[in-house]
Amino acid sequence: MKRRPFLITLGSLLTSCKLALGNAVDRQFRVTLKNAHKGTLDIDTQLLDSYGPPPANLRQFYLDARKVFADNPTAEFTDQAIVDAAKRHRLHLMGGPMLGDLHSNGVTIWLRPATTQTCSIAVAGKTFQGQVDHPGQALRLSITGLAPNTGYDYQLHVGDHLAAEGNFTTAPLDTASDTVRIAFGSCCHKIGVHNLNLFRQIVGRHPHAMMLLGDIAVDDREGNIAMHRADYQLRDVSNAWRTLASQVPLYASWDDHDYFNNDLSGVPKRFTDADRDGVRSVWHENWNNPPADDQRDGIYFNTRIGPIEIIMLDTRSCRQNSRRNRYGSYLGETQQAWLKNTLQKSNAPFKIISSGTMWSDYVSNAKDSWGSWDTEAREEIFQLIEQENVGGVLLVCGDRHGARGFRIPRPSGFAFYEFEPATLGGVSGPAGLVKDCPDQLFGYSGTDDKGNDFIAFGEFTFDMAADDPTVTFRLIGQHGDVFEEIPLVLSDLTPA
């Protein structure tokens, strides 16, 4: 694996700088992506135990709950058999805590209690309480009244029982000159959800938040809503996932495997509008994204973390399959208009815009992405950014299994920067380096010629103190190696 010398990077100087986060955990089972997509009981159990099993009672609860979901296509987390299993195995939580929706004065904490007892979160001498009407329902507790850009520990009690602990750092004020760190990545699949080495590295770098760009926790369930829920339960009992979610606020969007199956979008053949609504509903139930301010159809949203505007698009469920290659067929015209309006209104110095699939056409001839769906809408967005001098735009994406960076040059002389660390799961895909592509910054395949996994995540570090604020991209491996480091200044990301 090698980099193209298009842009000078410092990665080679930093590969020995690793975080001391304890010894690496050996993987007990290596499950291929093909088998993860099959998702049988044996395969899912191997995934659960792949980096060491969770506590015995939690493990058995998952197996009992999974059987309920497998036997009943309409089963929900509140199903009495699942509630009884939680009680039988002495669980206070079926899932969580999961941090999200970070602000300068607090955060939202998601959990799924196994009881109707009062849930209380203690932070900085304050207590925030809530309870569900029925065991198995999701509960979100909003933590407020905290100081900006400050680290806090919290304790979660269910009734009198200490159920979990964690920590987070609040966002800076929008106008502050503080440093902000955002981690991001894609293509975790059910394989990467259990990788304790990877998630320890992310936690150890203390990002304010992490963006998950698709293909995260559900694999090819073909609209079987109960098995979507089973995959989320598998996520929620994972040692590694609980390490990450309890300490790093998460922002999530989906791609094809979270949705229905490979390359499926919109309302595919064999499915209905009701099927799409069902998958969307389960998604909202199991993530902790900021609430949308309207009754939009998709899962897209925007939010602010200090000087950064996070814009996460739904590049799957709003597609219009019968109108492919026509304007609005990729995002849908409603989401397209929302994106334009969001960019025009944003006064954040930096904006990160996510797409589940790639913005550029360099890899696989734009297979299943903007360039083979809606070049007119993409051009409209790019032109709006240029013509209205919308500064600080960074494009992030996933889907194509590998870690890559590109410049997207424009006729005006301006260039966008696109980063695609789609290697959270370390699975094979197209070659990391694109042939005859002078605009590629770096490229790594998901696996090497010997079959070894390349597992890494992306990170943006924003330094707002300088007259010309900077953002530094880093590509960081599961054991702490920094493979790439690319500094950019705000003026480089702002059309003239």
Short mmCIF file of C-alpha atoms in Angstrom, two decimals:
data_model
loop_
_atom_site.label_atom_id
_atom_site.label_comp_id
_atom_site.label_asym_id
_atom_site.label_seq_id
_atom_site.Cartn_x
_atom_site.Cartn_y
_atom_site.Cartn_z
CA MET A 1 0.00 0.00 0.00
CA LYS A 2 1.45 3.37 -0.90
CA ARG A 3 0.46 6.97 -1.26
CA ARG A 4 0.48 9.10 -4.35
CA PRO A 5 2.84 12.06 -3.88
CA PHE A 6 0.19 14.60 -4.87
CA LEU A 7 0.10 16.26 -1.46
CA ILE A 8 2.88 16.26 1.10
CA THR A 9 1.75 14.37 4.19
CA LEU A 10 3.35 13.73 7.57
CA GLY A 11 1.96 10.24 8.10
CA SER A 12 5.31 8.50 7.68
CA LEU A 13 6.75 10.59 10.54
CA LEU A 14 3.99 9.53 12.92
CA THR A 15 3.59 5.81 12.44
CA SER A 16 5.44 5.06 15.66
CA CYS A 17 3.17 7.33 17.73
CA LYS A 18 0.71 4.86 19.25
CA LEU A 19 -1.70 5.29 22.11
CA ALA A 20 -0.96 3.25 25.20
CA LEU A 21 -4.39 1.75 25.72
CA GLY A 22 -3.48 -1.66 27.02
CA ASN A 23 -2.55 -4.80 25.16
CA ALA A 24 -4.19 -5.62 21.85
CA VAL A 25 -6.98 -8.18 22.02
CA ASP A 26 -6.55 -11.20 19.77
CA ARG A 27 -9.44 -11.98 17.46
CA GLN A 28 -10.90 -15.38 18.26
CA PHE A 29 -13.04 -15.80 15.13
CA ARG A 30 -12.48 -14.31 11.69
CA VAL A 31 -15.86 -13.99 10.01
CA THR A 32 -15.90 -13.04 6.34
CA LEU A 33 -18.20 -10.32 5.06
CA LYS A 34 -20.01 -12.90 2.92
CA ASN A 35 -20.84 -14.92 6.02
CA ALA A 36 -21.72 -11.82 8.05
CA HIS A 37 -24.30 -11.01 5.37
CA LYS A 38 -25.80 -14.49 5.82
CA GLY A 39 -26.28 -13.78 9.51
CA THR A 40 -27.16 -17.25 10.71
CA LEU A 41 -27.24 -18.07 14.42
CA ASP A 42 -23.80 -19.71 14.28
CA ILE A 43 -22.28 -16.78 12.40
CA ASP A 44 -23.82 -14.14 14.64
CA THR A 45 -22.61 -16.05 17.71
CA GLN A 46 -19.08 -16.14 16.31
CA LEU A 47 -19.27 -12.40 15.73
CA LEU A 48 -20.43 -11.86 19.30
CA ASP A 49 -17.47 -13.86 20.62
CA SER A 50 -14.92 -12.71 18.04
CA TYR A 51 -12.92 -10.53 20.47
CA GLY A 52 -13.93 -12.39 23.60
CA PRO A 53 -17.50 -12.99 24.76
CA PRO A 54 -19.47 -10.47 26.80
CA PRO A 55 -20.55 -11.39 30.35
CA ALA A 56 -22.32 -14.75 30.38
CA ASN A 57 -25.74 -13.42 31.34
CA LEU A 58 -25.61 -10.73 28.65
CA ARG A 59 -24.51 -13.27 26.06
CA GLN A 60 -27.33 -15.67 26.92
CA PHE A 61 -29.85 -12.85 26.91
CA TYR A 62 -28.84 -12.01 23.33
CA LEU A 63 -29.27 -15.64 22.26
CA ASP A 64 -32.71 -15.82 23.89
CA ALA A 65 -33.81 -12.52 22.36
CA ARG A 66 -32.47 -13.47 18.94
CA LYS A 67 -34.59 -16.62 18.96
CA VAL A 68 -37.70 -14.53 19.61
CA PHE A 69 -36.84 -12.21 16.71
CA ALA A 70 -36.04 -15.13 14.41
CA ASP A 71 -39.30 -16.92 15.20
CA ASN A 72 -41.61 -13.90 15.02
CA PRO A 73 -41.25 -11.39 12.14
CA THR A 74 -43.29 -8.80 14.07
CA ALA A 75 -41.41 -9.12 17.38
CA GLU A 76 -40.29 -5.91 19.07
CA PHE A 77 -37.94 -5.22 21.97
CA THR A 78 -40.99 -4.96 24.21
CA ASP A 79 -42.09 -8.52 23.39
CA GLN A 80 -42.93 -10.27 26.67
CA ALA A 81 -40.59 -13.18 25.93
CA ILE A 82 -37.68 -10.76 25.54
CA VAL A 83 -38.63 -8.86 28.68
CA ASP A 84 -38.83 -12.15 30.58
CA ALA A 85 -35.38 -13.13 29.27
CA ALA A 86 -33.92 -9.84 30.53
CA LYS A 87 -35.45 -10.46 33.94
CA ARG A 88 -34.28 -14.07 33.96
CA HIS A 89 -30.70 -12.99 33.28
CA ARG A 90 -30.85 -10.14 35.82
CA LEU A 91 -30.38 -7.33 33.30
CA HIS A 92 -31.25 -3.72 34.01
CA LEU A 93 -30.39 -2.55 30.49
CA MET A 94 -30.98 -4.24 27.14
CA GLY A 95 -28.89 -1.56 25.44
CA GLY A 96 -26.98 1.63 26.09
CA PRO A 97 -25.87 4.01 27.24
CA MET A 98 -25.21 5.58 23.83
CA LEU A 99 -24.19 9.22 23.62
CA GLY A 100 -25.39 11.58 20.88
CA ASP A 101 -26.72 15.03 20.01
CA LEU A 102 -23.81 16.87 21.62
CA HIS A 103 -24.09 20.57 22.49
CA SER A 104 -22.00 23.15 24.32
CA ASN A 105 -24.16 22.71 27.42
CA GLY A 106 -24.86 18.98 27.36
CA VAL A 107 -25.56 15.74 25.53
CA THR A 108 -28.37 13.24 25.00
CA ILE A 109 -27.98 9.73 26.41
CA TRP A 110 -29.91 6.85 24.80
CA LEU A 111 -30.70 3.63 26.64
CA ARG A 112 -33.10 0.71 26.52
CA PRO A 113 -34.15 -0.19 30.08
CA ALA A 114 -35.25 -3.73 30.87
CA THR A 115 -37.59 -2.38 33.54
CA THR A 116 -39.99 0.48 34.21
CA GLN A 117 -37.98 1.63 37.22
CA THR A 118 -36.74 5.22 37.21
CA CYS A 119 -33.51 5.69 35.27
CA SER A 120 -31.27 8.44 36.60
CA ILE A 121 -28.04 9.91 35.25
CA ALA A 122 -25.74 11.76 37.64
CA VAL A 123 -23.45 14.39 36.05
CA ALA A 124 -21.52 17.11 37.90
CA GLY A 125 -23.76 17.00 40.94
CA LYS A 126 -26.96 17.09 38.88
CA THR A 127 -29.43 14.27 38.35
CA PHE A 128 -31.55 13.71 35.24
CA GLN A 129 -34.36 11.16 35.42
CA GLY A 130 -36.86 9.38 33.22
CA GLN A 131 -38.62 6.06 32.78
CA VAL A 132 -40.34 4.05 30.08
CA ASP A 133 -43.93 2.85 30.04
CA HIS A 134 -42.88 -0.67 29.12
CA PRO A 135 -39.57 -2.56 29.41
CA GLY A 136 -37.68 -2.62 26.12
CA GLN A 137 -38.71 0.84 24.96
CA ALA A 138 -35.94 3.28 24.06
CA LEU A 139 -35.40 6.21 26.43
CA ARG A 140 -33.47 9.41 25.71
CA LEU A 141 -32.39 11.62 28.59
CA SER A 142 -31.26 15.15 27.77
CA ILE A 143 -28.35 16.32 29.93
CA THR A 144 -28.21 20.13 30.11
CA GLY A 145 -26.73 22.99 32.12
CA LEU A 146 -23.07 22.03 31.66
CA ALA A 147 -20.05 24.17 30.76
CA PRO A 148 -18.75 24.27 27.16
CA ASN A 149 -15.77 22.18 26.03
CA THR A 150 -15.50 20.48 29.41
CA GLY A 151 -15.00 16.82 30.24
CA TYR A 152 -17.58 15.08 32.45
CA ASP A 153 -18.03 11.65 33.99
CA TYR A 154 -21.51 10.25 34.45
CA GLN A 155 -23.15 7.36 36.28
CA LEU A 156 -26.35 5.67 35.11
CA HIS A 157 -28.61 4.08 37.72
CA VAL A 158 -31.67 1.96 37.03
CA GLY A 159 -33.61 2.06 40.27
CA ASP A 160 -30.95 1.69 42.97
CA HIS A 161 -28.60 -0.27 40.72
CA LEU A 162 -25.51 1.28 39.11
CA ALA A 163 -26.00 0.04 35.55
CA ALA A 164 -23.26 1.86 33.62
CA GLU A 165 -20.67 4.63 33.69
CA GLY A 166 -19.08 6.76 31.00
CA ASN A 167 -17.69 10.14 30.06
CA PHE A 168 -17.86 12.82 27.37
CA THR A 169 -16.67 16.32 26.54
CA THR A 170 -19.19 19.01 25.72
CA ALA A 171 -18.89 20.94 22.47
CA PRO A 172 -17.19 24.35 22.41
CA LEU A 173 -19.23 27.46 21.86
CA ASP A 174 -19.89 28.19 18.20
CA THR A 175 -17.56 31.20 18.23
CA ALA A 176 -14.81 29.72 20.42
CA SER A 177 -11.22 29.36 19.25
CA ASP A 178 -10.93 25.88 20.76
CA THR A 179 -9.68 22.73 19.07
CA VAL A 180 -12.39 20.27 17.97
CA ARG A 181 -11.82 16.65 16.98
CA ILE A 182 -14.33 14.62 14.95
CA ALA A 183 -13.74 10.93 14.15
CA PHE A 184 -15.51 9.25 11.24
CA GLY A 185 -15.64 6.07 9.21
CA SER A 186 -17.76 3.64 7.24
CA CYS A 187 -18.30 -0.03 6.41
CA CYS A 188 -18.02 -1.35 9.93
CA HIS A 189 -20.59 -4.05 9.19
CA LYS A 190 -21.35 -6.51 11.95
CA ILE A 191 -17.69 -7.58 11.78
CA GLY A 192 -16.23 -4.32 13.06
CA VAL A 193 -18.86 -3.71 15.73
CA HIS A 194 -16.99 -6.13 18.00
CA ASN A 195 -13.43 -4.90 17.34
CA LEU A 196 -12.25 -3.77 20.78
CA ASN A 197 -8.84 -2.72 19.43
CA LEU A 198 -10.39 -0.29 16.95
CA PHE A 199 -12.87 1.27 19.34
CA ARG A 200 -10.27 1.65 22.09
CA GLN A 201 -8.14 3.67 19.70
CA ILE A 202 -11.05 5.95 18.84
CA VAL A 203 -11.96 6.49 22.49
CA GLY A 204 -8.32 7.06 23.41
CA ARG A 205 -7.97 9.97 20.99
CA HIS A 206 -10.81 11.77 22.78
CA PRO A 207 -12.88 13.02 19.85
CA HIS A 208 -15.79 15.27 20.65
CA ALA A 209 -17.95 13.04 18.44
CA MET A 210 -17.88 10.38 15.70
CA MET A 211 -19.75 10.18 12.40
CA LEU A 212 -20.73 6.69 11.21
CA LEU A 213 -21.36 6.86 7.47
CA GLY A 214 -23.21 3.65 6.71
CA ASP A 215 -23.03 -0.16 6.67
CA ILE A 216 -22.70 -0.17 10.43
CA ALA A 217 -24.60 -2.80 12.37
CA VAL A 218 -27.28 -4.46 10.21
CA ASP A 219 -26.37 -6.74 7.32
CA ASP A 220 -28.72 -7.64 4.48
CA ARG A 221 -31.91 -8.41 6.38
CA GLU A 222 -34.10 -7.84 3.29
CA GLY A 223 -36.78 -5.91 5.15
CA ASN A 224 -37.16 -8.50 7.91
CA ILE A 225 -37.74 -5.91 10.62
CA ALA A 226 -37.42 -8.41 13.45
CA MET A 227 -33.93 -9.40 12.26
CA HIS A 228 -32.98 -5.73 11.96
CA ARG A 229 -33.81 -5.55 15.65
CA ALA A 230 -31.84 -8.75 16.33
CA ASP A 231 -28.76 -7.19 14.72
CA TYR A 232 -29.14 -4.07 16.85
CA GLN A 233 -29.42 -6.27 19.94
CA LEU A 234 -26.20 -7.99 18.83
CA ARG A 235 -24.60 -4.54 18.63
CA ASP A 236 -25.85 -3.53 22.06
CA VAL A 237 -24.42 -6.51 23.94
CA SER A 238 -20.97 -6.12 22.34
CA ASN A 239 -18.09 -5.27 24.71
CA ALA A 240 -16.46 -3.11 22.05
CA TRP A 241 -19.61 -1.23 21.09
CA ARG A 242 -20.47 -0.40 24.68
CA THR A 243 -16.91 0.92 25.15
CA LEU A 244 -17.35 3.31 22.22
CA ALA A 245 -20.99 4.36 22.60
CA SER A 246 -20.73 5.20 26.29
CA GLN A 247 -17.80 7.58 25.75
CA VAL A 248 -18.09 9.13 22.26
CA PRO A 249 -21.26 10.86 20.98
CA LEU A 250 -22.29 9.13 17.75
CA TYR A 251 -23.99 10.48 14.61
CA ALA A 252 -25.15 7.86 12.13
CA SER A 253 -26.46 7.54 8.59
CA TRP A 254 -27.10 4.39 6.63
CA ASP A 255 -26.08 2.74 3.40
CA ASP A 256 -27.35 -0.24 1.44
CA HIS A 257 -26.61 -3.07 3.88
CA ASP A 258 -28.22 -1.23 6.80
CA TYR A 259 -31.18 -0.59 4.50
CA PHE A 260 -32.34 -3.68 2.58
CA ASN A 261 -29.42 -5.34 0.76
CA ASN A 262 -26.50 -4.67 -1.55
CA ASP A 263 -27.04 -1.65 -3.84
CA LEU A 264 -30.76 -1.46 -3.03
CA SER A 265 -32.34 1.97 -2.59
CA GLY A 266 -35.63 3.81 -2.70
CA VAL A 267 -38.46 1.29 -2.81
CA PRO A 268 -36.86 -1.73 -4.53
CA LYS A 269 -38.81 -4.38 -6.43
CA ARG A 270 -40.48 -6.83 -4.04
CA PHE A 271 -40.85 -4.07 -1.41
CA THR A 272 -43.45 -1.42 -0.63
CA ASP A 273 -43.61 2.06 0.86
CA ALA A 274 -44.65 0.41 4.11
CA ASP A 275 -41.46 -1.69 4.08
CA ARG A 276 -39.37 1.46 3.69
CA ASP A 277 -41.29 3.16 6.50
CA GLY A 278 -40.68 0.15 8.72
CA VAL A 279 -36.93 0.18 8.17
CA ARG A 280 -36.81 3.93 8.79
CA SER A 281 -38.77 3.51 12.00
CA VAL A 282 -36.41 0.84 13.35
CA TRP A 283 -33.45 3.06 12.43
CA HIS A 284 -34.78 6.02 14.42
CA GLU A 285 -35.53 3.71 17.34
CA ASN A 286 -31.96 2.46 17.56
CA TRP A 287 -29.84 5.57 17.05
CA ASN A 288 -29.33 8.78 18.97
CA ASN A 289 -29.18 11.39 16.20
CA PRO A 290 -30.38 14.96 16.78
CA PRO A 291 -34.14 15.19 16.33
CA ALA A 292 -35.25 16.64 12.99
CA ASP A 293 -37.27 19.84 13.18
CA ASP A 294 -39.92 18.60 10.77
CA GLN A 295 -41.66 15.41 9.67
CA ARG A 296 -39.24 14.61 6.86
CA ASP A 297 -39.36 11.21 5.19
CA GLY A 298 -35.66 10.35 5.26
CA ILE A 299 -33.08 10.07 8.01
CA TYR A 300 -31.03 13.15 7.01
CA PHE A 301 -30.24 15.91 9.51
CA ASN A 302 -27.84 18.72 10.38
CA THR A 303 -26.41 19.92 13.68
CA ARG A 304 -23.66 22.12 15.07
CA ILE A 305 -20.62 21.06 17.11
CA GLY A 306 -18.82 24.30 17.93
CA PRO A 307 -17.44 25.76 14.69
CA ILE A 308 -18.44 22.70 12.62
CA GLU A 309 -21.77 22.10 10.91
CA ILE A 310 -22.48 18.37 10.56
CA ILE A 311 -24.70 17.59 7.55
CA MET A 312 -25.56 13.91 7.14
CA LEU A 313 -27.51 12.91 4.05
CA ASP A 314 -29.85 9.99 3.38
CA THR A 315 -28.46 8.66 0.12
CA ARG A 316 -30.55 5.46 0.16
CA SER A 317 -34.19 5.71 1.12
CA CYS A 318 -35.06 8.91 -0.77
CA ARG A 319 -33.86 7.69 -4.17
CA GLN A 320 -36.40 7.44 -6.96
CA ASN A 321 -35.53 4.31 -8.88
CA SER A 322 -37.84 4.96 -11.84
CA ARG A 323 -36.17 8.35 -12.43
CA ARG A 324 -32.51 7.31 -12.34
CA ASN A 325 -30.23 9.75 -14.20
CA ARG A 326 -32.80 12.51 -13.85
CA TYR A 327 -32.62 15.50 -11.53
CA GLY A 328 -33.60 14.68 -7.95
CA SER A 329 -33.41 10.92 -8.33
CA TYR A 330 -30.56 10.47 -5.83
CA LEU A 331 -31.51 12.59 -2.84
CA GLY A 332 -35.08 13.25 -3.85
CA GLU A 333 -36.08 16.82 -4.64
CA THR A 334 -37.17 17.58 -1.06
CA GLN A 335 -33.82 16.57 0.44
CA GLN A 336 -31.97 18.34 -2.39
CA ALA A 337 -33.77 21.60 -1.57
CA TRP A 338 -33.13 21.07 2.15
CA LEU A 339 -29.39 20.59 1.53
CA LYS A 340 -29.15 23.77 -0.54
CA ASN A 341 -31.04 25.74 2.08
CA THR A 342 -28.90 24.31 4.90
CA LEU A 343 -25.69 25.32 3.12
CA GLN A 344 -26.98 28.82 2.39
CA LYS A 345 -28.05 29.40 6.00
CA SER A 346 -24.99 27.93 7.71
CA ASN A 347 -22.58 30.40 9.29
CA ALA A 348 -20.25 27.68 10.60
CA PRO A 349 -16.63 28.12 9.44
CA PHE A 350 -16.43 24.40 8.53
CA LYS A 351 -19.09 22.05 7.15
CA ILE A 352 -18.76 18.27 6.93
CA ILE A 353 -21.22 16.76 4.42
CA SER A 354 -21.60 13.00 4.41
CA SER A 355 -22.78 10.78 1.59
CA GLY A 356 -23.23 7.04 2.08
CA THR A 357 -21.62 6.45 -1.31
CA MET A 358 -18.83 8.39 -2.99
CA TRP A 359 -19.07 12.00 -4.16
CA SER A 360 -16.47 11.54 -6.91
CA ASP A 361 -16.53 9.18 -9.87
CA TYR A 362 -12.98 7.85 -9.54
CA VAL A 363 -13.72 4.43 -8.00
CA SER A 364 -15.66 1.74 -9.90
CA ASN A 365 -16.96 4.28 -12.45
CA ALA A 366 -19.26 5.83 -9.84
CA LYS A 367 -20.99 2.52 -9.21
CA ASP A 368 -24.25 3.15 -7.33
CA SER A 369 -23.27 6.71 -6.38
CA TRP A 370 -23.78 10.32 -7.50
CA GLY A 371 -22.11 9.94 -10.89
CA SER A 372 -24.34 7.08 -12.01
CA TRP A 373 -27.51 8.56 -10.52
CA ASP A 374 -27.75 12.35 -10.54
CA THR A 375 -24.85 14.39 -11.87
CA GLU A 376 -27.13 17.40 -12.40
CA ALA A 377 -28.06 17.63 -8.71
CA ARG A 378 -24.45 17.17 -7.65
CA GLU A 379 -23.36 19.92 -10.02
CA GLU A 380 -26.07 22.18 -8.60
CA ILE A 381 -24.68 21.68 -5.08
CA PHE A 382 -21.08 22.27 -6.18
CA GLN A 383 -22.03 25.40 -8.10
CA LEU A 384 -24.00 26.77 -5.17
CA ILE A 385 -20.97 26.36 -2.90
CA GLU A 386 -18.73 28.12 -5.43
CA GLN A 387 -21.08 30.92 -6.45
CA GLU A 388 -22.11 31.80 -2.90
CA ASN A 389 -18.62 31.34 -1.44
CA VAL A 390 -19.70 28.70 1.05
CA GLY A 391 -16.42 28.05 2.85
CA GLY A 392 -14.93 25.14 4.72
CA VAL A 393 -16.77 22.28 3.01
CA LEU A 394 -15.33 18.80 3.57
CA LEU A 395 -16.86 15.81 1.78
CA VAL A 396 -16.91 12.40 3.48
CA CYS A 397 -18.27 9.09 2.23
CA GLY A 398 -18.06 5.32 2.40
CA ASP A 399 -19.38 2.21 0.62
CA ARG A 400 -16.41 1.20 -1.54
CA HIS A 401 -14.35 -0.68 1.09
CA GLY A 402 -10.97 0.96 1.38
CA ALA A 403 -9.40 4.17 2.59
CA ARG A 404 -8.97 6.88 -0.01
CA GLY A 405 -8.65 10.62 -0.40
CA PHE A 406 -9.25 12.70 -3.52
CA ARG A 407 -9.31 16.21 -4.80
CA ILE A 408 -12.28 17.02 -7.02
CA PRO A 409 -11.06 19.86 -9.25
CA ARG A 410 -13.57 22.33 -10.65
CA PRO A 411 -13.47 24.36 -13.90
CA SER A 412 -13.25 27.49 -11.75
CA GLY A 413 -9.89 26.36 -10.35
CA PHE A 414 -11.36 25.54 -6.96
CA ALA A 415 -11.19 21.95 -5.66
CA PHE A 416 -13.22 19.95 -3.16
CA TYR A 417 -11.60 17.42 -0.85
CA GLU A 418 -13.20 14.01 -0.36
CA PHE A 419 -12.22 11.50 2.35
CA GLU A 420 -13.43 7.90 2.41
CA PRO A 421 -12.21 5.78 5.36
CA ALA A 422 -14.47 2.83 4.60
CA THR A 423 -12.29 0.39 6.47
CA LEU A 424 -13.84 0.10 9.94
CA GLY A 425 -14.53 -3.55 9.16
CA GLY A 426 -11.39 -4.27 7.12
CA VAL A 427 -13.08 -6.02 4.20
CA SER A 428 -12.01 -6.34 0.58
CA GLY A 429 -13.24 -4.09 -2.21
CA PRO A 430 -11.82 -2.25 -5.22
CA ALA A 431 -8.10 -1.51 -5.33
CA GLY A 432 -7.12 1.27 -2.98
CA LEU A 433 -5.25 3.21 -5.64
CA VAL A 434 -7.06 4.26 -8.80
CA LYS A 435 -5.04 3.95 -12.00
CA ASP A 436 -3.98 7.17 -13.71
CA CYS A 437 -5.63 9.41 -11.12
CA PRO A 438 -3.41 12.44 -10.37
CA ASP A 439 -6.05 13.81 -8.00
CA GLN A 440 -5.82 10.90 -5.57
CA LEU A 441 -4.19 11.82 -2.26
CA PHE A 442 -3.80 8.30 -0.86
CA GLY A 443 -5.29 4.85 -1.23
CA TYR A 444 -5.42 1.64 0.79
CA SER A 445 -7.33 -1.54 0.06
CA GLY A 446 -9.49 -3.13 2.73
CA THR A 447 -7.28 -6.20 2.63
CA ASP A 448 -3.75 -6.69 1.30
CA ASP A 449 -2.38 -9.35 -1.07
CA LYS A 450 -1.83 -11.70 1.86
CA GLY A 451 -5.40 -11.38 3.09
CA ASN A 452 -4.53 -9.22 6.10
CA ASP A 453 -7.20 -6.72 7.07
CA PHE A 454 -6.53 -2.99 6.80
CA ILE A 455 -8.72 -1.49 9.52
CA ALA A 456 -8.69 2.27 10.07
CA PHE A 457 -10.81 5.32 10.81
CA GLY A 458 -10.65 8.96 9.79
CA GLU A 459 -10.24 11.98 12.03
CA PHE A 460 -10.56 15.73 11.52
CA THR A 461 -8.87 18.03 14.03
CA PHE A 462 -10.00 21.64 13.72
CA ASP A 463 -7.77 24.39 15.14
CA MET A 464 -9.68 27.64 15.28
CA ALA A 465 -6.99 29.74 16.99
CA ALA A 466 -5.13 30.88 13.84
CA ASP A 467 -6.19 33.79 11.63
CA ASP A 468 -6.69 31.17 8.92
CA PRO A 469 -8.16 28.20 10.86
CA THR A 470 -6.86 24.76 9.99
CA VAL A 471 -8.26 21.26 9.72
CA THR A 472 -5.98 18.23 9.76
CA PHE A 473 -7.13 14.89 8.40
CA ARG A 474 -5.58 11.76 9.83
CA LEU A 475 -6.04 8.12 8.85
CA ILE A 476 -5.48 6.01 11.95
CA GLY A 477 -5.18 2.24 12.19
CA GLN A 478 -6.76 -0.07 14.73
CA HIS A 479 -3.49 -0.28 16.67
CA GLY A 480 -2.76 3.44 16.64
CA ASP A 481 -0.61 3.82 13.53
CA VAL A 482 -1.14 7.18 11.82
CA PHE A 483 -0.94 6.33 8.12
CA GLU A 484 -1.82 9.72 6.69
CA GLU A 485 -1.82 13.31 7.90
CA ILE A 486 -3.06 16.05 5.60
CA PRO A 487 -3.32 19.65 6.86
CA LEU A 488 -5.64 22.12 5.12
CA VAL A 489 -6.45 25.73 5.86
CA LEU A 490 -9.88 27.28 5.70
CA SER A 491 -8.90 29.55 2.82
CA ASP A 492 -8.01 26.48 0.71
CA LEU A 493 -11.52 25.18 1.31
CA THR A 494 -13.24 28.45 0.41
CA PRO A 495 -14.03 29.39 -3.21
CA ALA A 496 -12.35 32.62 -4.32
#
